[in-house]
PDB file of C-alpha atoms in Angstrom:
ATOM      1  CA  UNK A   1       0.320  -0.261   0.366  1.00  0.00           C
ATOM      2  CA  UNK A   2       1.547   3.150  -0.329  1.00  0.00           C
ATOM      3  CA  UNK A   3       0.948   5.857   2.052  1.00  0.00           C
ATOM      4  CA  UNK A   4       1.321   9.517   0.744  1.00  0.00           C
ATOM      5  CA  UNK A   5       3.721  10.654   3.710  1.00  0.00           C
ATOM      6  CA  UNK A   6       5.644   8.315   1.310  1.00  0.00           C
ATOM      7  CA  UNK A   7       5.291   9.856  -1.734  1.00  0.00           C
ATOM      8  CA  UNK A   8       5.662  13.203   0.246  1.00  0.00           C
ATOM      9  CA  UNK A   9       9.284  11.679   0.453  1.00  0.00           C
ATOM     10  CA  UNK A  10      10.802  10.324  -2.636  1.00  0.00           C
ATOM     11  CA  UNK A  11       8.523  11.210  -5.777  1.00  0.00           C
ATOM     12  CA  UNK A  12       8.116   7.168  -7.030  1.00  0.00           C
ATOM     13  CA  UNK A  13       7.615   3.563  -5.807  1.00  0.00           C
ATOM     14  CA  UNK A  14      11.795   2.637  -5.174  1.00  0.00           C
ATOM     15  CA  UNK A  15      11.218  -1.397  -5.776  1.00  0.00           C
ATOM     16  CA  UNK A  16       8.503   0.424  -9.012  1.00  0.00           C
ATOM     17  CA  UNK A  17      11.405   2.260 -10.269  1.00  0.00           C
ATOM     18  CA  UNK A  18      13.846  -0.952 -10.101  1.00  0.00           C
ATOM     19  CA  UNK A  19      11.782  -2.508 -12.980  1.00  0.00           C
ATOM     20  CA  UNK A  20      11.489   0.443 -15.106  1.00  0.00           C
ATOM     21  CA  UNK A  21      12.487   0.694 -18.187  1.00  0.00           C
ATOM     22  CA  UNK A  22      12.059   3.449 -21.003  1.00  0.00           C
ATOM     23  CA  UNK A  23       9.028   2.716 -23.402  1.00  0.00           C
ATOM     24  CA  UNK A  24      10.380   3.425 -27.118  1.00  0.00           C
ATOM     25  CA  UNK A  25      14.067   2.644 -26.339  1.00  0.00           C
ATOM     26  CA  UNK A  26      14.313   0.028 -22.477  1.00  0.00           C
ATOM     27  CA  UNK A  27      17.074   1.484 -21.394  1.00  0.00           C
ATOM     28  CA  UNK A  28      17.378   2.251 -17.500  1.00  0.00           C
ATOM     29  CA  UNK A  29      15.617   5.299 -16.590  1.00  0.00           C
ATOM     30  CA  UNK A  30      17.780   7.341 -13.957  1.00  0.00           C
ATOM     31  CA  UNK A  31      15.061   9.359 -11.349  1.00  0.00           C
ATOM     32  CA  UNK A  32      15.237  13.227 -11.407  1.00  0.00           C
ATOM     33  CA  UNK A  33      13.885  15.124  -9.463  1.00  0.00           C
ATOM     34  CA  UNK A  34       9.867  14.787 -10.175  1.00  0.00           C
ATOM     35  CA  UNK A  35      11.158  13.324 -13.706  1.00  0.00           C
ATOM     36  CA  UNK A  36      12.682   9.882 -15.090  1.00  0.00           C
ATOM     37  CA  UNK A  37      15.294   9.981 -17.652  1.00  0.00           C
ATOM     38  CA  UNK A  38      16.144   7.813 -20.372  1.00  0.00           C
ATOM     39  CA  UNK A  39      19.780   7.290 -20.393  1.00  0.00           C
ATOM     40  CA  UNK A  40      19.950   5.919 -23.077  1.00  0.00           C
ATOM     41  CA  UNK A  41      18.149   8.208 -25.968  1.00  0.00           C
ATOM     42  CA  UNK A  42      17.669  11.274 -23.069  1.00  0.00           C
ATOM     43  CA  UNK A  43      13.743  11.029 -23.016  1.00  0.00           C
ATOM     44  CA  UNK A  44      12.227  12.257 -20.136  1.00  0.00           C
ATOM     45  CA  UNK A  45       8.803  11.056 -18.294  1.00  0.00           C
ATOM     46  CA  UNK A  46       7.120  12.911 -15.851  1.00  0.00           C
ATOM     47  CA  UNK A  47       6.167  10.997 -12.363  1.00  0.00           C
ATOM     48  CA  UNK A  48       2.695  13.029 -10.760  1.00  0.00           C
ATOM     49  CA  UNK A  49       0.876  12.052  -7.623  1.00  0.00           C
ATOM     50  CA  UNK A  50       3.381   8.857  -7.215  1.00  0.00           C
ATOM     51  CA  UNK A  51       2.086   8.059 -11.334  1.00  0.00           C
ATOM     52  CA  UNK A  52       4.856   7.879 -13.909  1.00  0.00           C
ATOM     53  CA  UNK A  53       4.039   9.096 -16.904  1.00  0.00           C
ATOM     54  CA  UNK A  54       6.069   6.213 -19.752  1.00  0.00           C
ATOM     55  CA  UNK A  55       3.861   7.049 -22.498  1.00  0.00           C
ATOM     56  CA  UNK A  56       5.559   5.774 -26.070  1.00  0.00           C
ATOM     57  CA  UNK A  57       5.627   9.805 -27.264  1.00  0.00           C
ATOM     58  CA  UNK A  58       2.397   9.152 -30.069  1.00  0.00           C
ATOM     59  CA  UNK A  59       0.353   9.033 -27.206  1.00  0.00           C
ATOM     60  CA  UNK A  60       2.109  11.431 -24.424  1.00  0.00           C
ATOM     61  CA  UNK A  61       0.216  14.178 -22.538  1.00  0.00           C
TER      62      UNK A  61
ATOM     63  CA  UNK B   1      -0.028   5.177 -37.009  1.00  0.00           C
ATOM     64  CA  UNK B   2      -3.507   5.157 -37.147  1.00  0.00           C
ATOM     65  CA  UNK B   3      -2.752   2.776 -35.416  1.00  0.00           C
ATOM     66  CA  UNK B   4      -1.855   5.171 -31.578  1.00  0.00           C
ATOM     67  CA  UNK B   5      -4.865   6.665 -33.278  1.00  0.00           C
ATOM     68  CA  UNK B   6      -7.343   3.851 -32.026  1.00  0.00           C
ATOM     69  CA  UNK B   7      -5.939   2.931 -28.542  1.00  0.00           C
ATOM     70  CA  UNK B   8      -6.300   7.594 -27.646  1.00  0.00           C
ATOM     71  CA  UNK B   9      -9.767   7.178 -28.199  1.00  0.00           C
ATOM     72  CA  UNK B  10     -10.060   4.134 -26.118  1.00  0.00           C
ATOM     73  CA  UNK B  11      -8.411   5.881 -23.604  1.00  0.00           C
ATOM     74  CA  UNK B  12     -10.573   9.118 -24.329  1.00  0.00           C
ATOM     75  CA  UNK B  13     -12.878   6.858 -23.760  1.00  0.00           C
ATOM     76  CA  UNK B  14     -11.855   4.503 -20.351  1.00  0.00           C
ATOM     77  CA  UNK B  15     -10.847   8.283 -19.048  1.00  0.00           C
ATOM     78  CA  UNK B  16     -14.088   9.674 -19.216  1.00  0.00           C
ATOM     79  CA  UNK B  17     -16.109   6.789 -18.121  1.00  0.00           C
ATOM     80  CA  UNK B  18     -13.316   5.380 -15.474  1.00  0.00           C
ATOM     81  CA  UNK B  19     -16.039   5.863 -12.790  1.00  0.00           C
ATOM     82  CA  UNK B  20     -19.043   4.110 -15.035  1.00  0.00           C
ATOM     83  CA  UNK B  21     -16.623   1.286 -15.207  1.00  0.00           C
ATOM     84  CA  UNK B  22     -15.823   1.204 -12.236  1.00  0.00           C
ATOM     85  CA  UNK B  23     -19.535   1.012 -10.315  1.00  0.00           C
ATOM     86  CA  UNK B  24     -20.613  -1.497 -12.461  1.00  0.00           C
ATOM     87  CA  UNK B  25     -18.798  -4.127 -10.673  1.00  0.00           C
ATOM     88  CA  UNK B  26     -20.696  -3.308  -7.608  1.00  0.00           C
ATOM     89  CA  UNK B  27     -23.577  -3.556  -9.401  1.00  0.00           C
ATOM     90  CA  UNK B  28     -26.067  -6.743  -9.344  1.00  0.00           C
ATOM     91  CA  UNK B  29     -24.764  -8.022 -11.851  1.00  0.00           C
ATOM     92  CA  UNK B  30     -21.030  -6.939 -12.497  1.00  0.00           C
ATOM     93  CA  UNK B  31     -20.667  -9.042  -8.640  1.00  0.00           C
ATOM     94  CA  UNK B  32     -22.042 -12.431 -10.317  1.00  0.00           C
ATOM     95  CA  UNK B  33     -20.591 -12.096 -13.385  1.00  0.00           C
ATOM     96  CA  UNK B  34     -16.257 -10.705 -11.018  1.00  0.00           C
ATOM     97  CA  UNK B  35     -17.067 -13.383  -9.393  1.00  0.00           C
ATOM     98  CA  UNK B  36     -17.530 -16.550 -11.482  1.00  0.00           C
ATOM     99  CA  UNK B  37     -14.315 -14.198 -13.364  1.00  0.00           C
ATOM    100  CA  UNK B  38     -12.402 -14.037 -10.089  1.00  0.00           C
ATOM    101  CA  UNK B  39     -12.188 -17.766 -10.197  1.00  0.00           C
ATOM    102  CA  UNK B  40     -10.988 -19.200 -13.224  1.00  0.00           C
ATOM    103  CA  UNK B  41      -8.173 -16.173 -13.413  1.00  0.00           C
ATOM    104  CA  UNK B  42      -7.418 -18.210  -9.800  1.00  0.00           C
ATOM    105  CA  UNK B  43      -7.527 -21.365 -10.548  1.00  0.00           C
ATOM    106  CA  UNK B  44      -4.930 -20.121 -13.465  1.00  0.00           C
ATOM    107  CA  UNK B  45      -2.873 -17.431 -11.622  1.00  0.00           C
ATOM    108  CA  UNK B  46       1.044 -18.086 -11.386  1.00  0.00           C
ATOM    109  CA  UNK B  47       3.228 -17.054  -8.416  1.00  0.00           C
ATOM    110  CA  UNK B  48       5.696 -14.517  -8.199  1.00  0.00           C
ATOM    111  CA  UNK B  49       5.819 -11.112  -9.237  1.00  0.00           C
ATOM    112  CA  UNK B  50       3.339  -9.576 -11.493  1.00  0.00           C
ATOM    113  CA  UNK B  51       1.868  -6.708 -13.135  1.00  0.00           C
ATOM    114  CA  UNK B  52      -1.405  -6.439 -15.244  1.00  0.00           C
ATOM    115  CA  UNK B  53      -1.995  -4.894 -18.424  1.00  0.00           C
ATOM    116  CA  UNK B  54      -4.929  -2.786 -19.011  1.00  0.00           C
ATOM    117  CA  UNK B  55      -5.834  -3.041 -15.013  1.00  0.00           C
ATOM    118  CA  UNK B  56      -7.486   0.049 -15.440  1.00  0.00           C
ATOM    119  CA  UNK B  57      -9.886   0.775 -12.023  1.00  0.00           C
ATOM    120  CA  UNK B  58      -7.471  -2.686 -10.157  1.00  0.00           C
ATOM    121  CA  UNK B  59     -10.414  -4.333  -9.383  1.00  0.00           C
ATOM    122  CA  UNK B  60      -8.716  -8.229 -11.008  1.00  0.00           C
ATOM    123  CA  UNK B  61      -5.331  -7.027  -9.955  1.00  0.00           C
ATOM    124  CA  UNK B  62      -6.142  -6.646  -5.513  1.00  0.00           C
ATOM    125  CA  UNK B  63      -8.390  -8.856  -5.774  1.00  0.00           C
ATOM    126  CA  UNK B  64      -6.073 -11.377  -6.780  1.00  0.00           C
ATOM    127  CA  UNK B  65      -2.807 -10.006  -5.247  1.00  0.00           C
ATOM    128  CA  UNK B  66      -0.820  -8.846  -8.733  1.00  0.00           C
ATOM    129  CA  UNK B  67       1.584  -5.699  -6.799  1.00  0.00           C
ATOM    130  CA  UNK B  68       1.887  -4.002 -10.548  1.00  0.00           C
ATOM    131  CA  UNK B  69      -0.863  -3.463 -12.760  1.00  0.00           C
ATOM    132  CA  UNK B  70      -0.080  -0.539 -15.781  1.00  0.00           C
ATOM    133  CA  UNK B  71      -2.715   0.739 -17.847  1.00  0.00           C
ATOM    134  CA  UNK B  72      -2.782   4.072 -20.443  1.00  0.00           C
ATOM    135  CA  UNK B  73      -6.112   5.648 -18.719  1.00  0.00           C
ATOM    136  CA  UNK B  74      -4.650   8.540 -15.794  1.00  0.00           C
ATOM    137  CA  UNK B  75      -8.250   8.236 -14.736  1.00  0.00           C
ATOM    138  CA  UNK B  76      -8.586   4.872 -13.561  1.00  0.00           C
ATOM    139  CA  UNK B  77      -4.581   4.483 -12.493  1.00  0.00           C
ATOM    140  CA  UNK B  78      -5.681   7.270  -9.630  1.00  0.00           C
ATOM    141  CA  UNK B  79      -8.496   4.646  -9.500  1.00  0.00           C
ATOM    142  CA  UNK B  80      -6.098   1.469  -8.703  1.00  0.00           C
ATOM    143  CA  UNK B  81      -3.966   3.538  -6.947  1.00  0.00           C
ATOM    144  CA  UNK B  82      -6.603   3.607  -3.667  1.00  0.00           C
ATOM    145  CA  UNK B  83      -6.481  -0.222  -4.276  1.00  0.00           C
ATOM    146  CA  UNK B  84      -2.615   0.011  -3.359  1.00  0.00           C
ATOM    147  CA  UNK B  85      -1.849  -1.310  -6.399  1.00  0.00           C
ATOM    148  CA  UNK B  86       1.616   0.249  -7.822  1.00  0.00           C
ATOM    149  CA  UNK B  87       0.758   1.768 -10.570  1.00  0.00           C
ATOM    150  CA  UNK B  88       2.365   3.350 -14.496  1.00  0.00           C
ATOM    151  CA  UNK B  89       0.785   5.035 -16.883  1.00  0.00           C
ATOM    152  CA  UNK B  90       2.116   3.339 -19.566  1.00  0.00           C
ATOM    153  CA  UNK B  91       0.486   1.163 -22.729  1.00  0.00           C
ATOM    154  CA  UNK B  92       1.130  -3.008 -23.235  1.00  0.00           C
ATOM    155  CA  UNK B  93       2.678  -2.339 -26.324  1.00  0.00           C
ATOM    156  CA  UNK B  94       4.748  -0.795 -25.639  1.00  0.00           C
ATOM    157  CA  UNK B  95       5.840  -1.757 -21.634  1.00  0.00           C
ATOM    158  CA  UNK B  96       7.729   0.393 -19.798  1.00  0.00           C
ATOM    159  CA  UNK B  97      10.065  -2.329 -18.917  1.00  0.00           C
ATOM    160  CA  UNK B  98      12.781  -3.934 -18.194  1.00  0.00           C
ATOM    161  CA  UNK B  99      13.307  -7.061 -19.774  1.00  0.00           C
ATOM    162  CA  UNK B 100      13.302 -10.563 -17.761  1.00  0.00           C
ATOM    163  CA  UNK B 101      11.569  -7.980 -14.499  1.00  0.00           C
ATOM    164  CA  UNK B 102       8.628 -10.895 -13.778  1.00  0.00           C
ATOM    165  CA  UNK B 103       7.017 -13.926 -13.771  1.00  0.00           C
ATOM    166  CA  UNK B 104       3.693 -13.309 -14.975  1.00  0.00           C
ATOM    167  CA  UNK B 105       1.470 -10.378 -16.439  1.00  0.00           C
ATOM    168  CA  UNK B 106      -1.994 -11.058 -16.952  1.00  0.00           C
ATOM    169  CA  UNK B 107      -4.637  -9.387 -18.909  1.00  0.00           C
ATOM    170  CA  UNK B 108      -7.716  -9.370 -17.931  1.00  0.00           C
ATOM    171  CA  UNK B 109     -10.767  -7.833 -21.019  1.00  0.00           C
ATOM    172  CA  UNK B 110      -7.921  -6.416 -21.811  1.00  0.00           C
ATOM    173  CA  UNK B 111      -6.628  -8.176 -25.455  1.00  0.00           C
ATOM    174  CA  UNK B 112      -9.751  -6.126 -27.504  1.00  0.00           C
ATOM    175  CA  UNK B 113      -8.893  -3.094 -26.623  1.00  0.00           C
ATOM    176  CA  UNK B 114      -4.875  -3.499 -27.941  1.00  0.00           C
ATOM    177  CA  UNK B 115      -4.440  -1.442 -30.551  1.00  0.00           C
ATOM    178  CA  UNK B 116      -1.892  -4.023 -31.885  1.00  0.00           C
ATOM    179  CA  UNK B 117      -2.290  -7.616 -29.619  1.00  0.00           C
ATOM    180  CA  UNK B 118       1.144  -9.855 -32.165  1.00  0.00           C
ATOM    181  CA  UNK B 119       3.301  -7.047 -30.448  1.00  0.00           C
ATOM    182  CA  UNK B 120       1.475  -6.402 -26.816  1.00  0.00           C
ATOM    183  CA  UNK B 121       2.292 -10.256 -26.984  1.00  0.00           C
ATOM    184  CA  UNK B 122       6.026  -9.812 -27.353  1.00  0.00           C
ATOM    185  CA  UNK B 123       6.488  -7.156 -25.766  1.00  0.00           C
ATOM    186  CA  UNK B 124       4.800  -9.377 -22.577  1.00  0.00           C
ATOM    187  CA  UNK B 125       7.483 -11.754 -23.380  1.00  0.00           C
ATOM    188  CA  UNK B 126       9.775 -10.031 -24.162  1.00  0.00           C
ATOM    189  CA  UNK B 127       9.992  -8.619 -20.055  1.00  0.00           C
ATOM    190  CA  UNK B 128       8.883 -11.929 -18.862  1.00  0.00           C
ATOM    191  CA  UNK B 129      11.417 -14.097 -16.776  1.00  0.00           C
ATOM    192  CA  UNK B 130      12.601 -17.149 -18.524  1.00  0.00           C
ATOM    193  CA  UNK B 131       9.842 -19.749 -17.977  1.00  0.00           C
ATOM    194  CA  UNK B 132       7.476 -16.868 -16.878  1.00  0.00           C
ATOM    195  CA  UNK B 133       4.193 -17.586 -17.751  1.00  0.00           C
ATOM    196  CA  UNK B 134       1.178 -14.996 -19.116  1.00  0.00           C
ATOM    197  CA  UNK B 135      -2.892 -15.453 -18.562  1.00  0.00           C
ATOM    198  CA  UNK B 136      -5.105 -13.806 -21.146  1.00  0.00           C
ATOM    199  CA  UNK B 137      -8.788 -13.782 -19.986  1.00  0.00           C
ATOM    200  CA  UNK B 138     -10.832 -12.710 -22.737  1.00  0.00           C
ATOM    201  CA  UNK B 139     -14.975 -12.790 -23.915  1.00  0.00           C
ATOM    202  CA  UNK B 140     -14.479 -15.526 -26.329  1.00  0.00           C
ATOM    203  CA  UNK B 141     -15.703 -14.017 -29.857  1.00  0.00           C
ATOM    204  CA  UNK B 142     -17.638 -16.869 -31.398  1.00  0.00           C
ATOM    205  CA  UNK B 143     -20.205 -17.823 -27.911  1.00  0.00           C
ATOM    206  CA  UNK B 144     -23.189 -16.441 -27.101  1.00  0.00           C
ATOM    207  CA  UNK B 145     -21.216 -13.909 -25.218  1.00  0.00           C
ATOM    208  CA  UNK B 146     -18.685 -13.284 -28.001  1.00  0.00           C
ATOM    209  CA  UNK B 147     -22.386 -11.603 -29.947  1.00  0.00           C
ATOM    210  CA  UNK B 148     -23.699  -9.565 -27.545  1.00  0.00           C
ATOM    211  CA  UNK B 149     -20.684  -8.467 -27.075  1.00  0.00           C
ATOM    212  CA  UNK B 150     -20.227  -7.587 -31.205  1.00  0.00           C
ATOM    213  CA  UNK B 151     -24.531  -6.172 -31.018  1.00  0.00           C
ATOM    214  CA  UNK B 152     -23.075  -3.695 -27.846  1.00  0.00           C
ATOM    215  CA  UNK B 153     -20.412  -2.380 -30.739  1.00  0.00           C
ATOM    216  CA  UNK B 154     -22.559  -2.295 -33.352  1.00  0.00           C
ATOM    217  CA  UNK B 155     -24.816  -0.260 -31.043  1.00  0.00           C
ATOM    218  CA  UNK B 156     -22.011   1.756 -30.066  1.00  0.00           C
ATOM    219  CA  UNK B 157     -21.016   1.164 -26.440  1.00  0.00           C
ATOM    220  CA  UNK B 158     -19.478   3.682 -25.026  1.00  0.00           C
ATOM    221  CA  UNK B 159     -15.817   0.952 -24.209  1.00  0.00           C
ATOM    222  CA  UNK B 160     -16.417  -1.513 -26.167  1.00  0.00           C
ATOM    223  CA  UNK B 161     -16.819   0.323 -30.183  1.00  0.00           C
ATOM    224  CA  UNK B 162     -13.073   0.408 -29.695  1.00  0.00           C
ATOM    225  CA  UNK B 163     -13.301  -2.892 -28.894  1.00  0.00           C
ATOM    226  CA  UNK B 164     -12.879  -6.646 -31.873  1.00  0.00           C
ATOM    227  CA  UNK B 165     -13.591 -10.204 -29.955  1.00  0.00           C
ATOM    228  CA  UNK B 166     -11.284 -13.628 -30.501  1.00  0.00           C
ATOM    229  CA  UNK B 167     -12.205 -17.009 -30.733  1.00  0.00           C
ATOM    230  CA  UNK B 168     -10.205 -19.290 -28.578  1.00  0.00           C
ATOM    231  CA  UNK B 169      -7.677 -20.312 -31.411  1.00  0.00           C
ATOM    232  CA  UNK B 170      -7.105 -17.170 -32.415  1.00  0.00           C
ATOM    233  CA  UNK B 171      -5.399 -16.107 -29.091  1.00  0.00           C
ATOM    234  CA  UNK B 172      -3.998 -19.556 -28.957  1.00  0.00           C
ATOM    235  CA  UNK B 173      -2.587 -18.990 -32.058  1.00  0.00           C
ATOM    236  CA  UNK B 174      -1.123 -15.034 -31.490  1.00  0.00           C
ATOM    237  CA  UNK B 175       0.562 -16.476 -28.169  1.00  0.00           C
ATOM    238  CA  UNK B 176       2.054 -19.263 -29.941  1.00  0.00           C
ATOM    239  CA  UNK B 177       3.430 -16.676 -33.069  1.00  0.00           C
ATOM    240  CA  UNK B 178       4.630 -13.905 -30.520  1.00  0.00           C
ATOM    241  CA  UNK B 179       7.169 -16.843 -29.123  1.00  0.00           C
ATOM    242  CA  UNK B 180       4.801 -18.695 -25.999  1.00  0.00           C
ATOM    243  CA  UNK B 181       2.906 -22.661 -24.898  1.00  0.00           C
ATOM    244  CA  UNK B 182      -0.211 -22.535 -24.656  1.00  0.00           C
ATOM    245  CA  UNK B 183      -0.115 -25.126 -21.665  1.00  0.00           C
ATOM    246  CA  UNK B 184      -3.644 -24.793 -19.611  1.00  0.00           C
ATOM    247  CA  UNK B 185      -7.736 -23.159 -20.355  1.00  0.00           C
ATOM    248  CA  UNK B 186     -10.076 -22.806 -18.214  1.00  0.00           C
ATOM    249  CA  UNK B 187     -14.100 -20.925 -18.845  1.00  0.00           C
ATOM    250  CA  UNK B 188     -16.300 -19.488 -17.274  1.00  0.00           C
ATOM    251  CA  UNK B 189     -20.132 -17.713 -17.910  1.00  0.00           C
ATOM    252  CA  UNK B 190     -22.431 -20.354 -20.038  1.00  0.00           C
ATOM    253  CA  UNK B 191     -25.333 -19.070 -18.501  1.00  0.00           C
ATOM    254  CA  UNK B 192     -26.747 -17.028 -20.825  1.00  0.00           C
ATOM    255  CA  UNK B 193     -25.614 -12.659 -21.128  1.00  0.00           C
ATOM    256  CA  UNK B 194     -28.764 -11.368 -20.211  1.00  0.00           C
ATOM    257  CA  UNK B 195     -29.937 -13.455 -17.532  1.00  0.00           C
ATOM    258  CA  UNK B 196     -26.983 -13.839 -15.277  1.00  0.00           C
ATOM    259  CA  UNK B 197     -28.319 -15.107 -11.482  1.00  0.00           C
ATOM    260  CA  UNK B 198     -24.637 -17.602 -10.317  1.00  0.00           C
ATOM    261  CA  UNK B 199     -22.477 -17.568  -9.320  1.00  0.00           C
ATOM    262  CA  UNK B 200     -20.448 -20.629 -11.210  1.00  0.00           C
ATOM    263  CA  UNK B 201     -18.323 -22.512 -10.784  1.00  0.00           C
ATOM    264  CA  UNK B 202     -14.498 -22.154 -13.816  1.00  0.00           C
ATOM    265  CA  UNK B 203     -14.664 -25.376 -16.920  1.00  0.00           C
ATOM    266  CA  UNK B 204     -12.449 -26.259 -18.614  1.00  0.00           C
ATOM    267  CA  UNK B 205     -14.284 -27.325 -21.264  1.00  0.00           C
ATOM    268  CA  UNK B 206     -16.501 -25.181 -23.416  1.00  0.00           C
ATOM    269  CA  UNK B 207     -14.852 -22.308 -24.635  1.00  0.00           C
ATOM    270  CA  UNK B 208     -16.821 -21.572 -27.001  1.00  0.00           C
ATOM    271  CA  UNK B 209     -20.564 -20.798 -25.267  1.00  0.00           C
ATOM    272  CA  UNK B 210     -18.070 -19.097 -22.266  1.00  0.00           C
ATOM    273  CA  UNK B 211     -18.804 -15.510 -21.235  1.00  0.00           C
ATOM    274  CA  UNK B 212     -15.086 -15.660 -19.595  1.00  0.00           C
ATOM    275  CA  UNK B 213     -12.058 -17.481 -21.134  1.00  0.00           C
ATOM    276  CA  UNK B 214      -8.118 -17.682 -19.860  1.00  0.00           C
ATOM    277  CA  UNK B 215      -5.497 -19.051 -21.288  1.00  0.00           C
ATOM    278  CA  UNK B 216      -2.052 -19.597 -19.301  1.00  0.00           C
ATOM    279  CA  UNK B 217       1.283 -19.795 -21.902  1.00  0.00           C
ATOM    280  CA  UNK B 218       4.770 -20.016 -21.055  1.00  0.00           C
ATOM    281  CA  UNK B 219       7.863 -17.979 -22.455  1.00  0.00           C
ATOM    282  CA  UNK B 220       9.124 -20.938 -25.397  1.00  0.00           C
ATOM    283  CA  UNK B 221      12.946 -20.883 -24.006  1.00  0.00           C
ATOM    284  CA  UNK B 222      15.450 -19.493 -27.283  1.00  0.00           C
ATOM    285  CA  UNK B 223      17.619 -22.584 -27.901  1.00  0.00           C
ATOM    286  CA  UNK B 224      21.951 -21.778 -28.081  1.00  0.00           C
ATOM    287  CA  UNK B 225      22.968 -23.013 -30.681  1.00  0.00           C
TER     288      UNK B 225
END
């Protein structure tokens, strides 16, 4: 269960971060502030309220 | 590009109707159907770290103890997050996971909304560990329930107008082409779709009559020559 106070400390669940990859090139993602940045292609993905938005660019918000 | 346009319309429909979609499972008919479907999925559910693709509002993942959920509808994901699922906004066709991350993948009435099912199953295979399992649950097109939902599609139903339905034979073949070996099949909802009254125990046979069919398949190991 994700607690509100945990979300304040970290923008994303650490267990989730371990398995995430760029949806386009599948390289690892690094947490930078409130964003996930692909170490391969450099694409940036936002995190809002603990939810990483990892949509392919054609569907990005 | 057409597949992305189609997917964007499906996502918009689920974003707009997330509360309606979720509350249907609390209706008298929805409860009976949900309980019957949960019994079927439980009978085939593998152990280990799993993800539900097309997790929606998290009804199935929370009842089944599936830890992770991915879906492109943010409105649905917010409800799933409240149910305790670790959620990710993404699509089945471009999964945002590292190779070999999961012991199993679960797709519950997701296949019909995928823009590229074959591509999605290949992505599923990529993120599974060696010998990982995929469980695909769907409404068989050739059953009375399939015809019932095809009528809803033709009538322009909010969600089902975006759906494509398949027979169990087609789903099995699709999985094989994506590198899976089907190993088990189960079905439920053999009562009529317009008169649902009983919670049903799942059966190993009768997919051509059922409203809900599940196929479990194993990721095939590639031989290194």
